[in-house]
Amino acid sequence: MKIFTTEQIRSWDQFTISHEPISSVQLMERASMAVANWISEHCKNHKKMVVFCGNGNNGGDGLAVARMLYLKGFDVDVFVNDPKAKLSEDALVNLKRLNGISGVSVRKFSQIGEYSFDDKTIIIDALFGTGLSRPLDGEYKELVTLLNTKDQIKVSIDIPSGLSADGLLHEDSIVLKADYTLSFECWKRGFLHPETGKYTGKIKILNIGLHREYAEAEKTNYFVIDDGLAESVFKPRNDFAHKGNYGKALVVSGSYGKIGAAVLATKSALKTGAGLTFTLAPQCGYEIMQTSCPEAMFVKGGELWIDHFDVEKNMTVGIGPGLGTHEETRKGLLSFLENYSPSLVLDADALNIISENEKNLSLIPEKSIITPHPKEFERLFGKTEDSFKRLKLAVKKAAELSIYIILKDHHTQIITPGGKVFYNITGNAGLAKGGSGDVLTGILTSLLAQRYSEEDTCILGVWLHGKAADLAAEKYSKESMLPTDVIDELGNVFAELNAGKNKKL
């Protein structure tokens, strides 16, 4: 799914109006109906709706939603800054329509102190949409500050009021903290970064029939990895294939006391489907690996830590989990990289060793995949003030080094050498445990061994990892799920992918 800027979305609206054709107020009616239908379907136990409307088109959406919810049998009250204030043309049309319904009261913001909220009340935020380019102030700031103190469920239309769709908030901005955000047609970048996404609650993307021709033709460098994209990348197994068709994955991992990382990475590589899986680890992990992962072959790389990196031809290599940073490991890794040219996967201690000297970055083979979390990224490329600037720096470094960067976060970002950014929307906070990254490294190494392109490896790999984590969280909770539970769910995710492909035959 493409991500568009505020300007592009505005153009998409205008394109739809002129090409369908449809009037702007009719398009507002369509968007409002989508919102009202979602609320009536998912909020059946809440009979009282209070809608807060601004003077622009987002307020117009709110006025239309209020009318529709009333006609669906809900008790509805509406608050506006001033019913006699200047409204946008379409908002004014919907205010007049609402005034024709005697059962809905329209009040001023100044009357909020007299209003009684109960446990069955839903607060609907239609104050400001994506067009807001300044911090909230005056009565709007006071209102949002008050609403944020309320325990009632809050639903924002299109975007929480006060939030920027495309970038970071202004310092000290007040933003409505929604429980649900009902947005239209596509995600906004502001939903996907930690500094801004914390205000959105659960995101629901509603289809309002904007013209497909615009979406297909309009260019962007920003994308969301949804189920459809992952399914389009996935290649089902050929019934007449043999193990030689699915590559050789070599997981280089482990050191004394950290063999568990090697087990996790190896198990996930096996579960992801590589034809042959090898683990290069120190001798101290031999019995553990052979017992825990009997399907994988063991390659000795040292005694207590890895000190030599012997890689056969035609092996796809993933390096890092539990590797440690012993001096002999450091020398061995850098020497290996100096003489190795195929793309590979680098994670964890492999990245920590590379980050010790800026010159080491040039040793990363082109088209390789690196998977830093924010601290590892900082050690590699320098500190940034926020996640938007970190992503901008990642785009620059991916281009300079001609590599793929998987920047791990709540919504992990994949940055390609060509400047494309893919945000992953699977996964959950249950992955915030040691070992989760090791699982991802094994998945990526396995996919790359199976001759997925580097870009497709990243897209499918992070989606698989997150989707399996979502299934694990459903069974065990985010608190109790383990990285091994994520590995165990990979088979169910692949089953879903295959079922999706089969439906389309």
Short mmCIF file of C-alpha atoms in Angstrom, two decimals:
data_model
loop_
_atom_site.label_atom_id
_atom_site.label_comp_id
_atom_site.label_asym_id
_atom_site.label_seq_id
_atom_site.Cartn_x
_atom_site.Cartn_y
_atom_site.Cartn_z
CA MET A 1 0.00 0.00 0.00
CA LYS A 2 1.33 3.42 -0.94
CA ILE A 3 1.66 6.20 1.63
CA PHE A 4 0.80 9.67 0.33
CA THR A 5 1.51 13.11 1.78
CA THR A 6 -1.21 15.54 2.78
CA GLU A 7 -0.81 17.35 -0.54
CA GLN A 8 -1.06 14.12 -2.50
CA ILE A 9 -4.21 13.08 -0.63
CA ARG A 10 -5.75 16.48 -1.35
CA SER A 11 -4.92 16.00 -5.02
CA TRP A 12 -6.42 12.50 -4.86
CA ASP A 13 -9.67 13.99 -3.58
CA GLN A 14 -9.72 16.54 -6.41
CA PHE A 15 -8.86 13.89 -9.00
CA THR A 16 -11.81 11.80 -7.78
CA ILE A 17 -14.15 14.80 -7.84
CA SER A 18 -13.24 15.66 -11.42
CA HIS A 19 -12.91 12.14 -12.87
CA GLU A 20 -15.81 10.28 -11.27
CA PRO A 21 -17.37 12.91 -11.32
CA ILE A 22 -18.73 13.66 -7.87
CA SER A 23 -19.21 16.84 -5.85
CA SER A 24 -16.99 17.54 -2.85
CA VAL A 25 -19.97 17.41 -0.50
CA GLN A 26 -21.00 14.04 -1.94
CA LEU A 27 -17.46 12.76 -1.34
CA MET A 28 -17.70 14.04 2.24
CA GLU A 29 -20.99 12.17 2.57
CA ARG A 30 -19.31 8.98 1.38
CA ALA A 31 -16.42 9.35 3.85
CA SER A 32 -18.80 10.15 6.69
CA MET A 33 -20.95 7.13 5.91
CA ALA A 34 -17.87 4.89 6.11
CA VAL A 35 -17.09 6.34 9.56
CA ALA A 36 -20.69 6.09 10.78
CA ASN A 37 -20.96 2.49 9.58
CA TRP A 38 -17.74 1.50 11.37
CA ILE A 39 -18.81 3.15 14.62
CA SER A 40 -22.31 1.66 14.54
CA GLU A 41 -20.86 -1.80 13.87
CA HIS A 42 -18.12 -1.70 16.52
CA CYS A 43 -19.69 0.47 19.22
CA LYS A 44 -23.07 -1.24 19.65
CA ASN A 45 -22.80 -1.17 23.44
CA HIS A 46 -22.32 2.60 23.49
CA LYS A 47 -25.53 4.45 22.75
CA LYS A 48 -24.36 7.99 23.42
CA MET A 49 -22.13 9.85 20.92
CA VAL A 50 -20.67 13.28 21.47
CA VAL A 51 -19.05 14.79 18.37
CA PHE A 52 -16.57 17.68 18.52
CA CYS A 53 -16.38 19.55 15.23
CA GLY A 54 -14.03 22.18 13.85
CA ASN A 55 -14.86 24.78 11.19
CA GLY A 56 -13.16 23.02 8.27
CA ASN A 57 -13.89 19.90 6.25
CA ASN A 58 -12.92 17.58 9.10
CA GLY A 59 -15.63 19.32 11.11
CA GLY A 60 -17.94 18.80 8.13
CA ASP A 61 -17.22 15.07 8.34
CA GLY A 62 -18.12 15.18 12.02
CA LEU A 63 -21.41 17.00 11.41
CA ALA A 64 -22.38 14.46 8.75
CA VAL A 65 -21.36 11.55 11.01
CA ALA A 66 -23.47 13.00 13.85
CA ARG A 67 -26.53 13.10 11.57
CA MET A 68 -25.96 9.55 10.32
CA LEU A 69 -25.42 8.11 13.79
CA TYR A 70 -28.60 9.73 15.03
CA LEU A 71 -30.53 8.17 12.14
CA LYS A 72 -29.00 4.83 13.12
CA GLY A 73 -30.55 5.12 16.58
CA PHE A 74 -27.75 6.61 18.69
CA ASP A 75 -28.14 9.53 21.10
CA VAL A 76 -25.98 12.27 19.61
CA ASP A 77 -24.74 15.63 20.87
CA VAL A 78 -22.53 17.99 18.89
CA PHE A 79 -20.06 20.65 20.04
CA VAL A 80 -18.72 23.38 17.75
CA ASN A 81 -16.55 26.38 18.51
CA ASP A 82 -19.34 28.75 17.47
CA PRO A 83 -22.39 27.66 15.43
CA LYS A 84 -22.43 31.13 13.82
CA ALA A 85 -18.73 31.14 12.91
CA LYS A 86 -17.52 30.90 9.32
CA LEU A 87 -17.41 27.27 8.19
CA SER A 88 -16.09 25.65 5.05
CA GLU A 89 -18.72 25.33 2.32
CA ASP A 90 -19.21 21.61 2.80
CA ALA A 91 -19.21 21.88 6.59
CA LEU A 92 -21.92 24.58 6.32
CA VAL A 93 -24.05 22.27 4.14
CA ASN A 94 -23.82 19.55 6.79
CA LEU A 95 -24.55 21.95 9.65
CA LYS A 96 -27.75 23.00 7.90
CA ARG A 97 -28.70 19.35 7.37
CA LEU A 98 -28.05 18.63 11.04
CA ASN A 99 -30.04 21.65 12.20
CA GLY A 100 -33.01 20.11 10.44
CA ILE A 101 -32.98 17.24 12.95
CA SER A 102 -34.62 18.23 16.22
CA GLY A 103 -33.17 15.31 18.18
CA VAL A 104 -29.55 16.50 17.96
CA SER A 105 -28.37 19.43 20.05
CA VAL A 106 -25.55 21.67 18.82
CA ARG A 107 -23.61 23.39 21.60
CA LYS A 108 -20.62 25.70 21.94
CA PHE A 109 -17.25 24.56 23.29
CA SER A 110 -17.79 26.95 26.19
CA GLN A 111 -20.68 24.77 27.38
CA ILE A 112 -18.51 21.67 27.84
CA GLY A 113 -18.36 22.21 31.61
CA GLU A 114 -22.12 21.63 31.83
CA TYR A 115 -21.99 18.37 29.89
CA SER A 116 -22.28 14.99 31.59
CA PHE A 117 -20.14 12.14 30.20
CA ASP A 118 -21.09 8.61 31.23
CA ASP A 119 -19.50 5.19 30.76
CA LYS A 120 -21.47 4.57 27.57
CA THR A 121 -20.33 7.78 25.87
CA ILE A 122 -18.07 7.73 22.81
CA ILE A 123 -16.11 10.92 22.11
CA ILE A 124 -15.72 11.56 18.37
CA ASP A 125 -12.93 13.94 17.36
CA ALA A 126 -13.60 15.91 14.16
CA LEU A 127 -11.82 19.12 15.09
CA PHE A 128 -8.93 19.22 12.63
CA GLY A 129 -7.83 16.98 9.79
CA THR A 130 -4.60 16.62 7.87
CA GLY A 131 -4.61 20.27 6.78
CA LEU A 132 -3.56 21.59 10.19
CA SER A 133 -0.08 23.10 9.97
CA ARG A 134 0.20 24.79 13.36
CA PRO A 135 -0.09 23.75 17.00
CA LEU A 136 -3.50 23.88 18.60
CA ASP A 137 -4.15 27.07 20.55
CA GLY A 138 -6.91 28.98 22.28
CA GLU A 139 -10.20 27.19 22.86
CA TYR A 140 -9.12 24.22 20.76
CA LYS A 141 -6.05 23.64 22.91
CA GLU A 142 -8.11 23.93 26.09
CA LEU A 143 -10.76 21.55 24.74
CA VAL A 144 -8.30 18.85 23.66
CA THR A 145 -6.46 19.14 26.99
CA LEU A 146 -9.78 18.56 28.76
CA LEU A 147 -10.84 15.67 26.51
CA ASN A 148 -7.52 13.94 27.12
CA THR A 149 -8.45 13.72 30.81
CA LYS A 150 -11.66 11.82 30.03
CA ASP A 151 -11.75 8.02 30.37
CA GLN A 152 -14.32 7.58 27.61
CA ILE A 153 -13.33 5.90 24.32
CA LYS A 154 -12.13 8.48 21.82
CA VAL A 155 -12.43 8.02 18.06
CA SER A 156 -10.65 10.43 15.71
CA ILE A 157 -11.85 10.98 12.16
CA ASP A 158 -8.97 10.78 9.65
CA ILE A 159 -6.28 11.91 12.13
CA PRO A 160 -6.16 12.89 15.83
CA SER A 161 -6.57 16.63 16.09
CA GLY A 162 -3.24 18.40 16.50
CA LEU A 163 -1.21 15.63 14.88
CA SER A 164 0.92 16.17 11.78
CA ALA A 165 0.29 13.64 9.01
CA ASP A 166 3.74 13.90 7.46
CA GLY A 167 6.29 14.63 10.15
CA LEU A 168 7.13 15.47 13.72
CA LEU A 169 4.93 17.51 16.01
CA HIS A 170 5.76 21.03 17.00
CA GLU A 171 7.47 21.18 20.37
CA ASP A 172 4.99 21.16 23.27
CA SER A 173 2.05 20.51 20.92
CA ILE A 174 -1.21 19.31 22.39
CA VAL A 175 -2.71 16.37 20.51
CA LEU A 176 -5.88 14.42 21.15
CA LYS A 177 -4.94 10.94 22.32
CA ALA A 178 -7.31 8.66 20.42
CA ASP A 179 -8.20 5.05 21.13
CA TYR A 180 -9.12 4.57 17.47
CA THR A 181 -8.26 6.53 14.36
CA LEU A 182 -10.54 6.01 11.35
CA SER A 183 -8.47 7.18 8.41
CA PHE A 184 -9.26 7.19 4.72
CA GLU A 185 -7.74 5.03 1.97
CA CYS A 186 -4.10 4.97 3.14
CA TRP A 187 -1.79 5.24 6.12
CA LYS A 188 -0.04 8.49 7.05
CA ARG A 189 3.62 8.58 8.04
CA GLY A 190 2.62 10.29 11.25
CA PHE A 191 0.86 7.08 12.30
CA LEU A 192 4.03 5.03 11.99
CA HIS A 193 6.68 6.76 14.11
CA PRO A 194 6.89 6.42 17.91
CA GLU A 195 6.78 10.16 18.67
CA THR A 196 3.55 10.64 16.73
CA GLY A 197 1.97 7.19 16.47
CA LYS A 198 1.42 7.06 20.23
CA TYR A 199 -1.58 9.38 19.75
CA THR A 200 -3.49 7.30 17.20
CA GLY A 201 -4.58 4.21 19.11
CA LYS A 202 -5.68 1.45 16.75
CA ILE A 203 -5.65 2.44 13.09
CA LYS A 204 -8.55 1.50 10.82
CA ILE A 205 -8.20 2.37 7.14
CA LEU A 206 -11.60 2.93 5.53
CA ASN A 207 -12.22 2.68 1.81
CA ILE A 208 -14.22 5.68 0.58
CA GLY A 209 -13.91 5.01 -3.14
CA LEU A 210 -11.20 7.49 -4.09
CA HIS A 211 -10.26 6.98 -7.74
CA ARG A 212 -7.91 4.02 -8.25
CA GLU A 213 -6.29 5.56 -11.32
CA TYR A 214 -4.68 8.27 -9.22
CA ALA A 215 -3.35 5.82 -6.64
CA GLU A 216 -1.84 3.59 -9.31
CA ALA A 217 -0.15 6.43 -11.21
CA GLU A 218 0.99 8.67 -8.36
CA LYS A 219 4.61 8.16 -7.33
CA THR A 220 5.86 7.85 -3.76
CA ASN A 221 8.89 6.44 -1.97
CA TYR A 222 6.85 5.40 1.07
CA PHE A 223 4.88 2.19 1.44
CA VAL A 224 3.14 0.04 4.06
CA ILE A 225 3.77 -3.71 4.08
CA ASP A 226 0.24 -5.03 4.31
CA ASP A 227 -0.96 -8.60 3.83
CA GLY A 228 -1.54 -8.02 0.12
CA LEU A 229 2.05 -6.92 -0.50
CA ALA A 230 3.46 -9.84 1.48
CA GLU A 231 1.26 -12.28 -0.44
CA SER A 232 2.38 -10.84 -3.78
CA VAL A 233 6.05 -11.35 -2.82
CA PHE A 234 5.59 -14.89 -1.49
CA LYS A 235 6.55 -17.77 -3.82
CA PRO A 236 4.76 -21.07 -3.05
CA ARG A 237 6.89 -24.21 -3.05
CA ASN A 238 7.12 -26.17 -6.30
CA ASP A 239 5.79 -29.70 -5.83
CA PHE A 240 8.56 -31.11 -8.05
CA ALA A 241 11.40 -29.25 -6.34
CA HIS A 242 14.17 -30.76 -4.22
CA LYS A 243 16.33 -29.38 -1.43
CA GLY A 244 18.87 -28.07 -3.92
CA ASN A 245 16.27 -25.65 -5.26
CA TYR A 246 15.96 -23.83 -1.95
CA GLY A 247 19.53 -22.88 -1.23
CA LYS A 248 22.06 -23.27 1.54
CA ALA A 249 21.69 -21.00 4.56
CA LEU A 250 24.67 -20.55 6.87
CA VAL A 251 23.97 -18.95 10.24
CA VAL A 252 27.20 -17.67 11.80
CA SER A 253 26.41 -17.18 15.46
CA GLY A 254 27.07 -18.04 19.06
CA SER A 255 29.84 -17.79 21.64
CA TYR A 256 30.32 -19.22 25.12
CA GLY A 257 27.16 -18.41 27.10
CA LYS A 258 25.28 -17.20 24.00
CA ILE A 259 24.60 -20.43 22.13
CA GLY A 260 20.89 -19.82 22.64
CA ALA A 261 21.08 -17.06 20.04
CA ALA A 262 22.50 -19.55 17.55
CA VAL A 263 19.68 -21.98 18.33
CA LEU A 264 17.01 -19.33 17.73
CA ALA A 265 18.51 -18.09 14.47
CA THR A 266 19.05 -21.64 13.19
CA LYS A 267 15.56 -22.83 14.12
CA SER A 268 13.95 -19.87 12.39
CA ALA A 269 16.07 -20.44 9.27
CA LEU A 270 14.91 -24.06 9.22
CA LYS A 271 11.27 -23.10 9.77
CA THR A 272 11.43 -20.53 6.96
CA GLY A 273 12.30 -23.22 4.43
CA ALA A 274 15.95 -23.15 3.35
CA GLY A 275 16.91 -26.33 1.49
CA LEU A 276 19.96 -26.90 3.67
CA THR A 277 20.77 -25.08 6.89
CA PHE A 278 24.22 -24.90 8.49
CA THR A 279 25.34 -23.31 11.74
CA LEU A 280 28.89 -22.04 12.08
CA ALA A 281 29.48 -21.82 15.83
CA PRO A 282 32.21 -22.48 18.40
CA GLN A 283 32.86 -26.04 19.56
CA CYS A 284 31.36 -25.26 22.98
CA GLY A 285 27.95 -25.18 21.32
CA TYR A 286 28.28 -28.45 19.41
CA GLU A 287 26.14 -30.68 21.64
CA ILE A 288 23.53 -27.96 22.16
CA MET A 289 23.16 -27.31 18.44
CA GLN A 290 23.05 -30.95 17.42
CA THR A 291 20.45 -31.69 20.09
CA SER A 292 18.32 -28.56 19.59
CA CYS A 293 18.51 -28.39 15.80
CA PRO A 294 19.11 -31.90 14.44
CA GLU A 295 18.01 -30.82 10.95
CA ALA A 296 20.93 -28.36 10.72
CA MET A 297 24.57 -29.22 10.10
CA PHE A 298 27.26 -27.96 12.46
CA VAL A 299 30.42 -26.21 11.26
CA LYS A 300 33.12 -25.57 13.84
CA GLY A 301 34.38 -21.99 13.89
CA GLY A 302 36.48 -21.97 17.05
CA GLU A 303 36.47 -23.22 20.63
CA LEU A 304 34.71 -20.72 22.92
CA TRP A 305 34.09 -18.09 20.26
CA ILE A 306 34.26 -17.92 16.50
CA ASP A 307 37.73 -17.06 15.26
CA HIS A 308 37.50 -18.13 11.62
CA PHE A 309 34.71 -17.77 9.10
CA ASP A 310 34.96 -20.62 6.60
CA VAL A 311 32.18 -20.31 4.05
CA GLU A 312 31.66 -22.68 1.15
CA LYS A 313 30.58 -21.43 -2.26
CA ASN A 314 26.87 -21.02 -2.89
CA MET A 315 26.08 -20.50 0.79
CA THR A 316 23.96 -17.56 1.87
CA VAL A 317 25.37 -16.12 5.06
CA GLY A 318 23.76 -14.46 8.08
CA ILE A 319 26.16 -13.27 10.80
CA GLY A 320 25.70 -11.85 14.25
CA PRO A 321 23.40 -13.46 16.82
CA GLY A 322 25.32 -14.14 20.05
CA LEU A 323 28.59 -13.69 18.18
CA GLY A 324 30.31 -11.70 20.90
CA THR A 325 33.04 -9.14 20.27
CA HIS A 326 36.18 -11.06 21.28
CA GLU A 327 39.32 -9.73 19.59
CA GLU A 328 39.78 -12.91 17.56
CA THR A 329 36.15 -12.79 16.45
CA ARG A 330 36.58 -9.16 15.45
CA LYS A 331 39.70 -9.89 13.39
CA GLY A 332 38.10 -12.93 11.80
CA LEU A 333 34.94 -11.09 10.81
CA LEU A 334 36.72 -8.08 9.31
CA SER A 335 39.11 -10.32 7.41
CA PHE A 336 36.18 -12.32 6.08
CA LEU A 337 34.34 -9.20 4.93
CA GLU A 338 37.42 -7.89 3.15
CA ASN A 339 37.36 -10.94 0.87
CA TYR A 340 33.64 -11.58 0.53
CA SER A 341 31.42 -9.97 -2.11
CA PRO A 342 27.95 -11.65 -2.23
CA SER A 343 25.13 -10.00 -0.31
CA LEU A 344 24.61 -11.29 3.24
CA VAL A 345 22.70 -10.53 6.44
CA LEU A 346 24.46 -8.70 9.30
CA ASP A 347 22.96 -8.29 12.75
CA ALA A 348 23.77 -7.79 16.44
CA ASP A 349 27.46 -8.22 17.33
CA ALA A 350 28.48 -8.25 13.67
CA LEU A 351 27.15 -4.68 13.50
CA ASN A 352 28.75 -3.79 16.83
CA ILE A 353 32.15 -4.90 15.53
CA ILE A 354 31.69 -2.94 12.29
CA SER A 355 30.65 0.16 14.25
CA GLU A 356 34.01 0.30 16.06
CA ASN A 357 35.54 2.09 13.08
CA GLU A 358 33.72 4.11 10.43
CA LYS A 359 36.02 2.68 7.76
CA ASN A 360 34.56 -0.77 8.41
CA LEU A 361 31.29 0.31 6.81
CA SER A 362 32.94 0.08 3.40
CA LEU A 363 33.52 -3.65 4.03
CA ILE A 364 29.79 -4.42 3.90
CA PRO A 365 29.14 -6.08 0.53
CA GLU A 366 26.74 -4.23 -1.75
CA LYS A 367 23.08 -5.27 -1.55
CA SER A 368 23.63 -6.73 1.91
CA ILE A 369 20.93 -6.50 4.58
CA ILE A 370 21.72 -5.02 7.98
CA THR A 371 19.21 -5.13 10.85
CA PRO A 372 20.08 -2.55 13.53
CA HIS A 373 17.85 -1.56 16.39
CA PRO A 374 17.98 2.19 17.18
CA LYS A 375 21.05 1.97 19.46
CA GLU A 376 22.97 -0.16 16.97
CA PHE A 377 22.02 2.27 14.22
CA GLU A 378 23.33 5.14 16.35
CA ARG A 379 26.65 3.36 16.86
CA LEU A 380 26.95 2.73 13.13
CA PHE A 381 25.89 6.07 11.71
CA GLY A 382 25.59 8.63 14.50
CA LYS A 383 22.96 10.05 16.81
CA THR A 384 19.80 11.75 15.57
CA GLU A 385 17.24 13.85 17.40
CA ASP A 386 14.16 11.82 16.51
CA SER A 387 12.94 8.86 14.46
CA PHE A 388 12.08 10.97 11.40
CA LYS A 389 15.65 12.28 11.20
CA ARG A 390 16.97 8.79 11.89
CA LEU A 391 15.01 7.51 8.90
CA LYS A 392 16.29 10.35 6.74
CA LEU A 393 19.86 9.42 7.71
CA ALA A 394 19.13 5.75 6.99
CA VAL A 395 17.92 6.65 3.49
CA LYS A 396 21.16 8.53 2.92
CA LYS A 397 23.39 5.71 4.22
CA ALA A 398 21.53 2.96 2.34
CA ALA A 399 22.17 4.88 -0.88
CA GLU A 400 25.81 5.66 -0.07
CA LEU A 401 26.66 2.06 0.85
CA SER A 402 24.22 0.44 -1.61
CA ILE A 403 22.73 -1.71 1.14
CA TYR A 404 19.33 -2.53 2.63
CA ILE A 405 18.72 -1.27 6.16
CA ILE A 406 16.05 -2.90 8.31
CA LEU A 407 15.62 -0.36 11.08
CA LYS A 408 13.89 -2.25 13.87
CA ASP A 409 11.15 -0.36 15.69
CA HIS A 410 7.49 -0.76 16.61
CA HIS A 411 6.80 -0.23 12.91
CA THR A 412 10.07 -1.54 11.48
CA GLN A 413 11.29 0.36 8.44
CA ILE A 414 13.03 -1.15 5.42
CA ILE A 415 15.19 1.29 3.50
CA THR A 416 16.41 0.30 0.03
CA PRO A 417 19.49 1.59 -1.83
CA GLY A 418 17.10 3.32 -4.25
CA GLY A 419 15.48 5.38 -1.49
CA LYS A 420 12.24 3.45 -1.02
CA VAL A 421 10.92 3.05 2.54
CA PHE A 422 8.60 0.23 3.60
CA TYR A 423 6.89 0.37 7.00
CA ASN A 424 5.88 -2.96 8.51
CA ILE A 425 2.54 -3.03 10.35
CA THR A 426 2.67 -6.58 11.74
CA GLY A 427 4.24 -7.34 15.11
CA ASN A 428 3.68 -6.16 18.65
CA ALA A 429 5.40 -5.25 21.91
CA GLY A 430 5.83 -8.94 22.73
CA LEU A 431 8.87 -8.82 20.44
CA ALA A 432 10.57 -6.49 22.91
CA LYS A 433 12.56 -9.40 24.33
CA GLY A 434 16.08 -10.69 23.85
CA GLY A 435 16.20 -13.26 21.06
CA SER A 436 13.55 -11.71 18.81
CA GLY A 437 16.19 -10.20 16.55
CA ASP A 438 17.97 -13.55 16.30
CA VAL A 439 14.74 -15.07 14.96
CA LEU A 440 14.52 -12.33 12.30
CA THR A 441 18.12 -12.94 11.22
CA GLY A 442 17.39 -16.62 10.64
CA ILE A 443 14.25 -15.80 8.64
CA LEU A 444 16.09 -13.32 6.41
CA THR A 445 19.05 -15.63 5.82
CA SER A 446 16.72 -18.45 4.84
CA LEU A 447 14.69 -16.32 2.41
CA LEU A 448 17.81 -14.91 0.80
CA ALA A 449 19.13 -18.47 0.38
CA GLN A 450 15.88 -19.35 -1.41
CA ARG A 451 16.71 -16.75 -4.06
CA TYR A 452 14.26 -14.10 -3.05
CA SER A 453 15.64 -10.73 -4.10
CA GLU A 454 17.15 -8.64 -1.34
CA GLU A 455 14.16 -6.28 -1.38
CA ASP A 456 11.62 -9.09 -1.32
CA THR A 457 13.61 -10.85 1.42
CA CYS A 458 13.31 -7.75 3.60
CA ILE A 459 9.61 -7.21 2.87
CA LEU A 460 8.53 -10.81 3.39
CA GLY A 461 10.97 -11.40 6.25
CA VAL A 462 9.83 -8.58 8.53
CA TRP A 463 6.18 -9.29 7.71
CA LEU A 464 6.57 -13.00 8.53
CA HIS A 465 8.36 -12.18 11.77
CA GLY A 466 5.66 -9.75 12.86
CA LYS A 467 2.74 -11.90 11.73
CA ALA A 468 4.05 -14.91 13.63
CA ALA A 469 4.51 -12.67 16.68
CA ASP A 470 0.89 -11.53 16.41
CA LEU A 471 -0.29 -15.14 16.42
CA ALA A 472 1.96 -15.90 19.40
CA ALA A 473 0.59 -12.89 21.31
CA GLU A 474 -2.98 -14.09 20.73
CA LYS A 475 -2.11 -17.43 22.32
CA TYR A 476 0.23 -16.42 25.12
CA SER A 477 -0.09 -12.62 25.57
CA LYS A 478 2.54 -10.02 24.74
CA GLU A 479 4.00 -10.40 28.22
CA SER A 480 4.47 -14.18 28.18
CA MET A 481 5.17 -14.98 24.52
CA LEU A 482 8.75 -16.06 23.79
CA PRO A 483 10.92 -15.89 20.66
CA THR A 484 10.54 -19.68 20.42
CA ASP A 485 6.75 -19.15 20.25
CA VAL A 486 7.29 -16.85 17.27
CA ILE A 487 9.30 -19.59 15.52
CA ASP A 488 6.57 -22.11 16.25
CA GLU A 489 3.95 -19.87 14.59
CA LEU A 490 5.86 -19.49 11.30
CA GLY A 491 4.22 -22.63 9.94
CA ASN A 492 0.75 -21.16 10.53
CA VAL A 493 1.72 -17.97 8.73
CA PHE A 494 3.00 -19.91 5.73
CA ALA A 495 -0.24 -21.90 5.74
CA GLU A 496 -2.19 -18.63 5.52
CA LEU A 497 0.01 -17.41 2.67
CA ASN A 498 -0.47 -20.63 0.73
CA ALA A 499 -4.22 -20.54 1.33
CA GLY A 500 -4.33 -16.97 0.00
CA LYS A 501 -2.46 -17.95 -3.15
CA ASN A 502 -4.68 -20.99 -3.72
CA LYS A 503 -7.84 -18.88 -3.51
CA LYS A 504 -6.72 -16.89 -6.51
CA LEU A 505 -6.13 -19.88 -8.78
#
